[in-house]
Coordinates of C-alpha atoms in Angstrom, one line a residue:
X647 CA 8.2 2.3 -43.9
X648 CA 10.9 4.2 -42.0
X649 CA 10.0 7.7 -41.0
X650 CA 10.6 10.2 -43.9
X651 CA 11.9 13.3 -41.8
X652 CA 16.0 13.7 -40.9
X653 CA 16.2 12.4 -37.6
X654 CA 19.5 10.4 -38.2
X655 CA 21.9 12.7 -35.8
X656 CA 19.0 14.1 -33.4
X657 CA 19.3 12.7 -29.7
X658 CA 16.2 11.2 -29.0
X659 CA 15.9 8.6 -26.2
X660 CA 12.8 6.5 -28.1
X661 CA 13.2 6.5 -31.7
X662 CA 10.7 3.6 -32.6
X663 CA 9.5 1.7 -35.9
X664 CA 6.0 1.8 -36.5
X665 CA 4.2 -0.6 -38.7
X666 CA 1.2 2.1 -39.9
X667 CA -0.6 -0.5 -41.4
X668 CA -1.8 -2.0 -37.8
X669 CA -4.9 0.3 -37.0
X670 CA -5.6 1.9 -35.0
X671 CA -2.0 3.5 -35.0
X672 CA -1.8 4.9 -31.4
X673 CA -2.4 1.1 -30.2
X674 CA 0.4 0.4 -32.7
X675 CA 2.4 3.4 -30.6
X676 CA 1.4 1.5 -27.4
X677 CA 2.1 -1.6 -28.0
X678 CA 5.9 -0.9 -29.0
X679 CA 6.2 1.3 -26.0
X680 CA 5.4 -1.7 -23.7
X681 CA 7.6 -4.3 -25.8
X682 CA 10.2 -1.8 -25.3
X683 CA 9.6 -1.6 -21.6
X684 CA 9.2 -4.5 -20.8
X685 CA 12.7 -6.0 -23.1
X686 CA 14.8 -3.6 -21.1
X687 CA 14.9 -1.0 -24.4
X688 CA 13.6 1.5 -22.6
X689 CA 14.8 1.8 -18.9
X690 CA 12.8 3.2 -15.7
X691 CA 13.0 6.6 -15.3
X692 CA 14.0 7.2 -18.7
X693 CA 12.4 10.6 -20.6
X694 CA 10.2 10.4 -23.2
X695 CA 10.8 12.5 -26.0
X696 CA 8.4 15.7 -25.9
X697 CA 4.8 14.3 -27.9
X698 CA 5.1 17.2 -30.7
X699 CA 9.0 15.8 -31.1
X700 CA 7.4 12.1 -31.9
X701 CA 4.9 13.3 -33.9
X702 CA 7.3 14.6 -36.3
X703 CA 9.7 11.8 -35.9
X704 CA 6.8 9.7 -36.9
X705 CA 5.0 11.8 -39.4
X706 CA 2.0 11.2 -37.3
X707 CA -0.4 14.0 -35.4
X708 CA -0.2 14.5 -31.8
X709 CA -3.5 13.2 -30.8
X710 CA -1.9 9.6 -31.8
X711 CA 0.8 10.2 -29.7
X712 CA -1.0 11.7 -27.2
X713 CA -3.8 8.1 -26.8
X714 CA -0.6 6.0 -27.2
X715 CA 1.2 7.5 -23.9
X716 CA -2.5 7.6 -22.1
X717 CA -3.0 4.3 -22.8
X718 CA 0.1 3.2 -21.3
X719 CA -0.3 5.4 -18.6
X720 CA -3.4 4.1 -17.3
X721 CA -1.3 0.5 -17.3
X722 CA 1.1 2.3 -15.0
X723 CA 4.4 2.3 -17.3
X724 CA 4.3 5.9 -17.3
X725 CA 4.3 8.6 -15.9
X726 CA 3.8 12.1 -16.7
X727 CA 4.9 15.2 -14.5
X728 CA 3.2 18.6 -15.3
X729 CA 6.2 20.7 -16.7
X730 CA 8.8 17.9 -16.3
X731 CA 7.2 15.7 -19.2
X732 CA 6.7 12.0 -19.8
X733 CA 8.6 9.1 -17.9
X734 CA 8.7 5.4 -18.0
X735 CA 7.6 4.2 -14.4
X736 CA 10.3 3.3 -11.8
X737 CA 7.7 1.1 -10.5
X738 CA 6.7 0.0 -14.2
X739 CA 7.8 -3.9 -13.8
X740 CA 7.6 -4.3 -10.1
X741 CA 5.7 -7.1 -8.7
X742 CA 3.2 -6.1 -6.3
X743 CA 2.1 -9.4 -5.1
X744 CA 4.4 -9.9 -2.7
X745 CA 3.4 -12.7 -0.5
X746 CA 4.4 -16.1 -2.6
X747 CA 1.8 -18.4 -2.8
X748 CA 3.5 -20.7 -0.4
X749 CA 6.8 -20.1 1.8
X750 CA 9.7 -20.7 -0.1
X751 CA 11.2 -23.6 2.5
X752 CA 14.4 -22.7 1.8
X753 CA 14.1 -18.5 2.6
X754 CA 13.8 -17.2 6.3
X755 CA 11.0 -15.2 5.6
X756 CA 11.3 -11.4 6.5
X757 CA 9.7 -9.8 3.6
X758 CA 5.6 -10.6 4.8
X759 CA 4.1 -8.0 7.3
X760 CA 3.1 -10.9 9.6
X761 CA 2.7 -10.6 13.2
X762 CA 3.6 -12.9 15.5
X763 CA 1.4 -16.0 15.8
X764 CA 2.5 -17.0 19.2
X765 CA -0.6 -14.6 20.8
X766 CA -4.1 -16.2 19.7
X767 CA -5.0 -17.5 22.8
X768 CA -8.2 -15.3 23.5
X769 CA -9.1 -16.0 19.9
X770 CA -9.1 -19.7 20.3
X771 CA -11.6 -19.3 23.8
X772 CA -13.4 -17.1 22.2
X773 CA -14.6 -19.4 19.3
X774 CA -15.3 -22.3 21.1
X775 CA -17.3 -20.8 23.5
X776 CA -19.1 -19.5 20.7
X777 CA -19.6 -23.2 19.1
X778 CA -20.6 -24.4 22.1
X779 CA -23.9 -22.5 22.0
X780 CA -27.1 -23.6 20.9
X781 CA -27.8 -22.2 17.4
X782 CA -24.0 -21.7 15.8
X783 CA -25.7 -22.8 12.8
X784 CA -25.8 -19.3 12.3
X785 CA -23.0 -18.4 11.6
X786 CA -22.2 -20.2 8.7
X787 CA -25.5 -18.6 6.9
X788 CA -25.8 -15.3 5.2
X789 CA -25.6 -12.2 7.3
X790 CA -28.0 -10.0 7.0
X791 CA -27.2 -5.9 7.5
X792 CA -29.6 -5.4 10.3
X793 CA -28.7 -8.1 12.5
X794 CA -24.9 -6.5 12.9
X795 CA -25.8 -3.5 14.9
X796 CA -24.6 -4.5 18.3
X797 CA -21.2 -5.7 16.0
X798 CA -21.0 -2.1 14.7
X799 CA -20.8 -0.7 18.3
X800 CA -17.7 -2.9 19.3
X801 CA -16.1 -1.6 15.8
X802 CA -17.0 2.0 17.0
X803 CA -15.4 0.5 20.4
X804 CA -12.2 -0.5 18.5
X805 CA -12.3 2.7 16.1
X806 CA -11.8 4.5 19.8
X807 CA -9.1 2.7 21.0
X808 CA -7.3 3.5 18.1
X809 CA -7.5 7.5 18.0
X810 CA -10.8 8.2 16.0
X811 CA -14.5 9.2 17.7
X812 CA -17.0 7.6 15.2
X813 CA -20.8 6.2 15.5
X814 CA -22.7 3.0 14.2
X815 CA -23.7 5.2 11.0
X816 CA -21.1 5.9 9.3
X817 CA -19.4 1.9 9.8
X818 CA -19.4 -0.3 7.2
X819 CA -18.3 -3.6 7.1
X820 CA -15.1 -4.9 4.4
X821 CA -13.8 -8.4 4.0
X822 CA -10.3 -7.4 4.8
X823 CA -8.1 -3.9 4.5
X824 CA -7.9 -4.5 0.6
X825 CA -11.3 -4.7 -0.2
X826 CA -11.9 -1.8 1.3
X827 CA -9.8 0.0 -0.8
X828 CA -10.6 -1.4 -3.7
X829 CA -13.9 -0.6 -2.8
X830 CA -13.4 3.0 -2.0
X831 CA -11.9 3.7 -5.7
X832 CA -14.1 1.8 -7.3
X833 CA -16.8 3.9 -5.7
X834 CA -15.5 7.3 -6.0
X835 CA -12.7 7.2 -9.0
X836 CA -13.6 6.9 -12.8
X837 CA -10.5 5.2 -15.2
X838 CA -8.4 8.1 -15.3
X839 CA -8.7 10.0 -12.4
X840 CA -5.7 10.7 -10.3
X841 CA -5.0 9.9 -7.2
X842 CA -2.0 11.3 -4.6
X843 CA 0.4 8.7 -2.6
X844 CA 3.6 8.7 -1.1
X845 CA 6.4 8.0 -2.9
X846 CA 6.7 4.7 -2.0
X847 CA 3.5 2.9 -1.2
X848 CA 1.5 -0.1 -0.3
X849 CA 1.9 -2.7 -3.2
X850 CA -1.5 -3.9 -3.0
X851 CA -3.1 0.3 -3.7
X852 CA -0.9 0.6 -6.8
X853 CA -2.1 -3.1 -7.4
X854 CA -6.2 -1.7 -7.3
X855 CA -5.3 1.2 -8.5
X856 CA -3.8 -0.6 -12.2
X857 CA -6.7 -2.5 -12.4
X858 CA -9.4 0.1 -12.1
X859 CA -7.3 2.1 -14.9
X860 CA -6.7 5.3 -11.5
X861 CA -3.1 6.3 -11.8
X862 CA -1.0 7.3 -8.6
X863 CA 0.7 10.2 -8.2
X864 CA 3.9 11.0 -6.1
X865 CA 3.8 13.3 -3.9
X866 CA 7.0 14.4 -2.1
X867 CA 7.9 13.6 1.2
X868 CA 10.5 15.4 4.5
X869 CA 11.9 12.8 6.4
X870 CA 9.4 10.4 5.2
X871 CA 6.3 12.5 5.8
X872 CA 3.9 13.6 2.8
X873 CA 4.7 17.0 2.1
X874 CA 1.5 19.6 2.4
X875 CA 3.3 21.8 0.4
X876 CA 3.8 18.9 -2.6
X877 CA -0.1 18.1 -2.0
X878 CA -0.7 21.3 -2.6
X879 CA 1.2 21.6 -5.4
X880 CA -0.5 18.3 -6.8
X881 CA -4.2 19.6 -6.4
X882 CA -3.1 22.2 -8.4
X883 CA -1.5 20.9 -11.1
X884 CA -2.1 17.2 -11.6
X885 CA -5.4 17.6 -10.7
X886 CA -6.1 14.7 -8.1
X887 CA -9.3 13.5 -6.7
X888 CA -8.1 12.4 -3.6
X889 CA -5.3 10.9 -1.6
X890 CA -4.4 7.8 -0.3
X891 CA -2.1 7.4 3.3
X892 CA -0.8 5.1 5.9
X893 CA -0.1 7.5 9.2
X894 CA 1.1 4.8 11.7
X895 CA 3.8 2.7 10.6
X896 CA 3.7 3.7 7.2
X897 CA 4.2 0.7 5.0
X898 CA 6.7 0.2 4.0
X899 CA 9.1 3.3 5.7
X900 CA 7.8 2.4 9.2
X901 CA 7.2 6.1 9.6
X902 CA 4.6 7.9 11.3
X903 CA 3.0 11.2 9.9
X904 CA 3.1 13.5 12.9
X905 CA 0.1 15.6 14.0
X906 CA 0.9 18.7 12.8
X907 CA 1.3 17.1 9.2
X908 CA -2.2 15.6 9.6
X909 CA -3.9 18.6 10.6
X910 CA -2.5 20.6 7.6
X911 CA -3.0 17.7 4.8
X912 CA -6.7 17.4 6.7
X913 CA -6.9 21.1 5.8
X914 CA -6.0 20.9 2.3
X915 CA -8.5 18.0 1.5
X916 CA -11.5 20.0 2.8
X917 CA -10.1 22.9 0.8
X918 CA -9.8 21.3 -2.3
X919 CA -13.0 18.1 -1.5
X920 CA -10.6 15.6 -2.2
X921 CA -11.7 12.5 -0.3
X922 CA -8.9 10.9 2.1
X923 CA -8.6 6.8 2.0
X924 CA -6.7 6.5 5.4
X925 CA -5.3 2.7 5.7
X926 CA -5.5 2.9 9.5
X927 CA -4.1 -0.8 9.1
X928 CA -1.3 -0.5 12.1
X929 CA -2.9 2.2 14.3
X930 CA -3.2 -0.1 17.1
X931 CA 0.2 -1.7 17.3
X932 CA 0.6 1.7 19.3
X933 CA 0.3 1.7 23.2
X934 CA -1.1 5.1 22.7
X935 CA -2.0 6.1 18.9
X936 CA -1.9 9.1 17.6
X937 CA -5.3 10.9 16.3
X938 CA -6.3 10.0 13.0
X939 CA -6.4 11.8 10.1
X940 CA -10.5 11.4 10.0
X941 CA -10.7 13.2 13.6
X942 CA -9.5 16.0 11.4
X943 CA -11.6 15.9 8.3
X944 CA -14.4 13.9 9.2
X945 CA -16.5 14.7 6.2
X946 CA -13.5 13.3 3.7
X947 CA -12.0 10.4 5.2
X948 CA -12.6 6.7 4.8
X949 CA -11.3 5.6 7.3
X950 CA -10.1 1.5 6.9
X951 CA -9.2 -0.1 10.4
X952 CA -8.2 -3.9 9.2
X953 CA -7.3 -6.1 11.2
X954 CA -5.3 -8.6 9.9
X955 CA -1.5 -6.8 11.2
X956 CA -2.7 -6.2 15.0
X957 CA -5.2 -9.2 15.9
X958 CA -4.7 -12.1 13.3
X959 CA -4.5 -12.3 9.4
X960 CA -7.0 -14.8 9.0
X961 CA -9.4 -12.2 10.6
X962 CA -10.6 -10.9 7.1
X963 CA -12.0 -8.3 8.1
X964 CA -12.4 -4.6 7.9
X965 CA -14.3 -1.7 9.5
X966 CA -14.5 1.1 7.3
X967 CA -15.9 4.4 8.9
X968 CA -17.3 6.5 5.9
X969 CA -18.0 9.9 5.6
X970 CA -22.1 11.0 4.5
X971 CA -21.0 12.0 1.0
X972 CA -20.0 8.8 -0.2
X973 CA -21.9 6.3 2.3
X974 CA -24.5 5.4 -0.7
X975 CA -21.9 5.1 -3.0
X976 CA -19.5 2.7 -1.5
X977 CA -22.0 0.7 0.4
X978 CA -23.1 0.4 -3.5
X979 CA -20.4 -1.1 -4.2
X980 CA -19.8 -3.2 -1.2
X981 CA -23.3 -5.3 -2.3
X982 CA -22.4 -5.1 -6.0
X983 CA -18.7 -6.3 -6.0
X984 CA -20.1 -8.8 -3.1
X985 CA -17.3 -8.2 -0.4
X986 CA -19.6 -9.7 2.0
X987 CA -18.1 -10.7 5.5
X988 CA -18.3 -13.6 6.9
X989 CA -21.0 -14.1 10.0
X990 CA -18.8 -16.2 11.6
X991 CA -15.8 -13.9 11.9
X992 CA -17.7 -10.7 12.6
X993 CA -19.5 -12.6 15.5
X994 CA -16.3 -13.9 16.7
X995 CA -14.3 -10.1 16.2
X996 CA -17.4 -8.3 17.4
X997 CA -17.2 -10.7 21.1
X998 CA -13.5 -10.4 21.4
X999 CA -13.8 -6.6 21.2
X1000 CA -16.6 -6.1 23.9
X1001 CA -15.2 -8.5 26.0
X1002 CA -11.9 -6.6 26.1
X1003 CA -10.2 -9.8 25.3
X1004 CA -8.8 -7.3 22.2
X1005 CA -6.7 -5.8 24.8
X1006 CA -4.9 -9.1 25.7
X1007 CA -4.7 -10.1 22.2
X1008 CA -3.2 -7.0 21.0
X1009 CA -0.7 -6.5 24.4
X1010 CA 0.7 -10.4 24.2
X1011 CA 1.7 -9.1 19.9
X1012 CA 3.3 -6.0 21.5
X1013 CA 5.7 -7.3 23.9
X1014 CA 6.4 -10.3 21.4
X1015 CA 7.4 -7.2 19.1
X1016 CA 9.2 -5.2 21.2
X1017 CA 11.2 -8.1 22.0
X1018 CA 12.4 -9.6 18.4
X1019 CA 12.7 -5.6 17.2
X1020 CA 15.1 -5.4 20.6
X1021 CA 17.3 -8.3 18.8
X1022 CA 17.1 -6.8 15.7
X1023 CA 18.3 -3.3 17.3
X1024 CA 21.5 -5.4 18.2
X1025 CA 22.3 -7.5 15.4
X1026 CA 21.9 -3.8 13.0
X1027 CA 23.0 -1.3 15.7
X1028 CA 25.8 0.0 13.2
X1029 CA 23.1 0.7 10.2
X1030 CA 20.4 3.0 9.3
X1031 CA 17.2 0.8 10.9
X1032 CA 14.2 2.9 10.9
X1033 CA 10.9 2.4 13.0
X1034 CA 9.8 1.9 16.4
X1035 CA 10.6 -1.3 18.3
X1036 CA 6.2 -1.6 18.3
X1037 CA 6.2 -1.9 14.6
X1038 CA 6.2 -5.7 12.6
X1039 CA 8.7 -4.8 9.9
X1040 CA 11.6 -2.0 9.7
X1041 CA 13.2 -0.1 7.3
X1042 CA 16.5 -0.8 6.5
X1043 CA 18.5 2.4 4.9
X1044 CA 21.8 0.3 2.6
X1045 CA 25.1 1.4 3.0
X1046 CA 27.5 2.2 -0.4
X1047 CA 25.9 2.1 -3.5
X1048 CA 24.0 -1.2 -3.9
X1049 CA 19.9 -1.0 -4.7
X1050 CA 17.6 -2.4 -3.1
X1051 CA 16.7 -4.9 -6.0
X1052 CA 20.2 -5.7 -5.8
X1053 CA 20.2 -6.6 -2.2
X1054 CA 17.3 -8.3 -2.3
X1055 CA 18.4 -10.6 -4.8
X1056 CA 21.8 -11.2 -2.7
X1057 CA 20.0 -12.3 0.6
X1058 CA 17.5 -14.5 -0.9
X1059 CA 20.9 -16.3 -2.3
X1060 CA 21.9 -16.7 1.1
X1061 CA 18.6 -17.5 2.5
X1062 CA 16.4 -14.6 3.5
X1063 CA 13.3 -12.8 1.6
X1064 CA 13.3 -9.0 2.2
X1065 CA 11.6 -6.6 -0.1
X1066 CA 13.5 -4.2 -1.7
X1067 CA 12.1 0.0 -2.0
X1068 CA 11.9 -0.9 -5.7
X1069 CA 8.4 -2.8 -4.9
X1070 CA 7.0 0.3 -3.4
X1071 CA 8.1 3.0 -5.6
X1072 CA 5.2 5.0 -7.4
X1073 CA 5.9 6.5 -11.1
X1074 CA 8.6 8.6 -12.0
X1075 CA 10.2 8.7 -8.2
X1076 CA 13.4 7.3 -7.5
X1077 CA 13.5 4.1 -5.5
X1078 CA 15.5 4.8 -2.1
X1079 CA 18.1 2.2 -1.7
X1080 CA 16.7 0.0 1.3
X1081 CA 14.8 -3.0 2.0
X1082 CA 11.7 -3.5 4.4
X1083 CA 12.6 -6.5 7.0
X1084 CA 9.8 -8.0 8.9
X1085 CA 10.8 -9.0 11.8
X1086 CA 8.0 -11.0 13.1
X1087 CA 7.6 -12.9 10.0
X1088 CA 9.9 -15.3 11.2
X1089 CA 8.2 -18.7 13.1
X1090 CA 11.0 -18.5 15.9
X1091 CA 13.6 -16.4 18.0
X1092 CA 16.1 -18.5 16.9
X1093 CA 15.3 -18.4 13.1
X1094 CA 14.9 -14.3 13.3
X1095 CA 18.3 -14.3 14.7
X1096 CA 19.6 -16.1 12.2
X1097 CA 18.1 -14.1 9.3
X1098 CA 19.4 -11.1 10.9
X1099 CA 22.8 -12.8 11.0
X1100 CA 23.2 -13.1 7.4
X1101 CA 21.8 -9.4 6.8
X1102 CA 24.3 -8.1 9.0
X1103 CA 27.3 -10.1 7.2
X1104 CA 25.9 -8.9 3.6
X1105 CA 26.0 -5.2 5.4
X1106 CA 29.3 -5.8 6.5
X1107 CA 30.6 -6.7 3.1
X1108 CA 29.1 -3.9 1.2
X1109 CA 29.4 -1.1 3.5

C-alpha cells in the first residue's frame, strides 16, 4: 500500500515503498535502505530526508524510523552528523580488504604496505642459531605468560627506540598490529559506541570496527593532521569513547602528526577519559622518531608497536603497552578471543632485539627505502607526492578532476594496483582525489620503475 499522505511534488531524496506486512517494520525500513545502497539508488554522500519527514511520508512513528537508520548505521552505510543530519557513507561500499588473496600476475603491485624483502639477513642467522640448540622443541609448544619476561624487556627495549619510556607491566603480547586492535575495542567498546578517526583511515580499523557493531567518526583534519579543535568538538557532541591514530606515516596520507598536535589531542583525552588506540605501526621507519602520543597520556593510551611494516610481515607480532585502567580488561580478552603468539616468533623477535641485530635489520629497510622513494621523487617530480623518502608507500595528490576510484581502475588496466582515497574514507567525509603508491611493494628496481612509468604517463594525460 502506497503511502496515504500528498507527497507527490515534495523533494525528497529517499522516497521508499514499504511492504508493512514484513514485521518488524523498521527491519523492513532497513533492509530497503541497504538494497537501495547497495543498487546505486541511493548514492554516497547523499542526505537522508529528516526522520520526522519519513515518518510522515510513511505514515509510520519515528521510533521505526529512528531503529531502521541505527541499524544501518551500526553496518556502516550511514552516517549521522549532529546538526547536519543523516548521510549514506562515502565509505559505505568500499572494500577494506585490500591485500588480494594472491598477487594478481598481471599488476605491478603498488597498492600493499610491504617493505622491502631484500633485508632479512639477521633474521635468517638469527633462527638457525636458535634451531641449532638443544631443546628447540620448545618453541613449537604452548607459551606460557610467565616464561616471557626476559621477552617483555627487549619489547620495552624496542618501545624505547621508538620514542615511548614503558616497563615489563604494562606490555602485552598481540599476534600482529590487527589483533591488537581488535582486541582493544572489543575490550573497551560496547556495539554502539563511537569512536573518533581521521578522515581517512586504516582499512583494516573500520574493518573491526563494522564487525563489533563501533561506528567511526570523522574528525577533521589541517594539512592532514587531526584537528584538536574538531576532537573537541566531537567529545562534545557525538559523544565518543575514544580515538583511534596513526602519528608516523599516517596510513594512508603518509603524514605525521607533529608534537604540538600530540600534546594538545593527549590533553583533550585525559580531559574527557577517552582511551587513545595509537597504531605505532611505522614509528621506527624513522632514524629519529618522534615522541609518542602515550609519553603524553600514559594512563590513556594503548599503545600497538607491530612489527610487520619495519622488521618483516611474517613477524606476527605485536607489543601492546597498556595503560592500568584497562590492563584486566584487554588481557581478558587477549586469553578469551585466543590471540595467542607464537613461542617460536616471540623467541626469535625477543633475540634479534637484545642482540641489536634490530638495528641492522631496520637500517638495511631504510636505505632500500630511501633509495626506490629517490626514484620515485624523479619519475613524479611534476605532481603532488606526499611523504618522506623513509616511508613504504606515498600519497599521490591527482591532477584535474579524476577520483581516485577512477584512477585506480585506469592503472590497474595498464598494469599497476594502487589504492584509491575512496578505500580509506570514513562516513559522511569526502574522499580526497589521490591514490596511495607503495613503493616497496614492488619485487625489483626495475619493476618499481616501470610501475612508476605508467603512473606518470596516466598523470600526463589527465593533468
Amino acid at each position: 500500500m502506497p503511502p496515504i499522505n500528498s507527497f507527490e511534488n515534495y523533494p525528497m531524496s529517499w522516497k521508499p515503498f514499504i511492504d508493512k506486512t514484513k514485521k518488524p517494520i523498521y527491519n523492513a525500513i532497513s533492509d530497503k535502505l541497504e538494497q537501495d545502497i547497495i543498487n546505486g539508488v541511493l548514492l554516497p554522500g547523499t542526505k537522508l530526508p529528516p526522520q520526522r519527514e519519513l515518518d510522515d511520508y510513511l505514515d509510520l512513528n519515528v521510533s521505526t524510523i529512528s531503529k531502521a537508520f541505527k541499524i544501518c548505521e551500526l553496518k556502516g552505510l550511514l552516517s549521522a552528523a549532529v546538526g547536519s543530519g543523516t548521510f549514506v557513507s562515502y565509505d559505505a561500499l568500499s572494500n577494506a580488504y585490500l591485500l588480494e588473496d594472491k598477487k594478481p600476475e598481471h599488476l605491478i603491485e603498488m597498492g600493499a604496505t610491504l617493505p622491502d624483502d631484500t633485508s632479512y639477513e639477521p633474521l635468517l642467522l638469527q633462527l638457525k642459531s636458535m634451531l641449532q640448540e638443544s631443546g628447540y622443541e620448545k618453541w613449537f609448544g604452548y607459551g606460557r605468560p610467565g616464561e616471557s619476561l626476559w621477552q617483555k624487556d627487549a619489547a620495552v627495549k624496542l618501545i624505547r627506540r621508538s620514542g615511548f619510556e614503558t616497563s615489563v607491566e604494562h606490555i602485552l603480547f598481540a599476534n600482529g598490529g590487527q589483533n591488537a586492535i581488535a582486541t582493544a575495542l572489543a575490550s573497551l567498546c560496547k556495539p554502539g559506541d563511537r569512536i573518533g578517526v581521521d578522515l581517512h583511515t586504516y582499512p583494516g580499523l573500520k574493518t573491526v570496527a563494522s564487525m563489533f557493531s563501533v561506528q567511526t567518526v570523522p574528525i577533521k583534519s589541517e594539512n592532514y593532521e587531526m584537528s584538536p579543535e574538531s576532537l573537541e568538538y566531537a567529545c562534545k557532541n557525538e559523544n565518543i569513547k575514544g580515538i583511534y591514530l596513526i602519528p608516523d606515516y599516517h596510513n594512508p596520507t603518509a603524514s605525521f602528526l607533529s608534537v604540538e598536535k600530540r600534546k594538545r589531542i593527549a590533553e583533550i583525552a585525559k580531559k574527557h577519559n577517552l582511551f587513545v588506540i595509537e597504531d605505532a605501526s611505522y614509528h621506527l621507519l624513522h632514524e629519529n622518531p618522534l615522541p609518542a602520543l602515550a609519553s603524553f597520556a600514559p594512563e590513556q593510551v594503548i599503545h600497538i608497536a607491530s612489527l610487520s611494516k619495519t622488521l618483516a610481515p611474517g613477524l606476527r607480532l605485536a607489543y601492546v603497552v597498556v595503560p592500568n585502567q584497562f590492563r584486566e580488561a584487554i588481557s581478558k580478552a587477549l586469553y578469551n578471543l585466543n590471540i595467542t603468539v607464537s613461542p617460536l616468533l616471540a623467541e626469535l623477535t625477543a633475540r634479534t632485539i637484545v642482540s641489536n641485530q634490530f638495528e641492522v635489520l631496520i637500517q638495511g629497510h631504510r636505505e632500500q627505502t630511501i633509495r626506490r622513494n629517490q626514484i620515485a621523487n624523479k619519475y613524479l617530480k611534476d605532481y603532488t607526492w606526499l611523504g618522506a623518502d623513509t616511508g613504504i608507500f606515498r600519497w599521490l595528490v591527482l591532477p584535474g578532476t579524476i577520483t581516485g576510484a577512477a584512477f585506480e581502475t585506469l592503472a590497474a588496466q595498464q598494469g599497476v594496483q594502487v589504492y584509491a582515497a575512496d578505500r580509506f574514507v570514513v562516513g559522511n567525509s569526502s574522499p580526497e582525489r589521490a591514490v596511495r603508491v607503495s613503493v616497496c611493494a614492488p619485487k625489483t628496481i626495475a619493476e618499481l620503475q616501470r610501475g612508476l612509468d605508467i603512473l606518470r604517463q596516466l598523470l600526463d594525460k589527465i593533468k
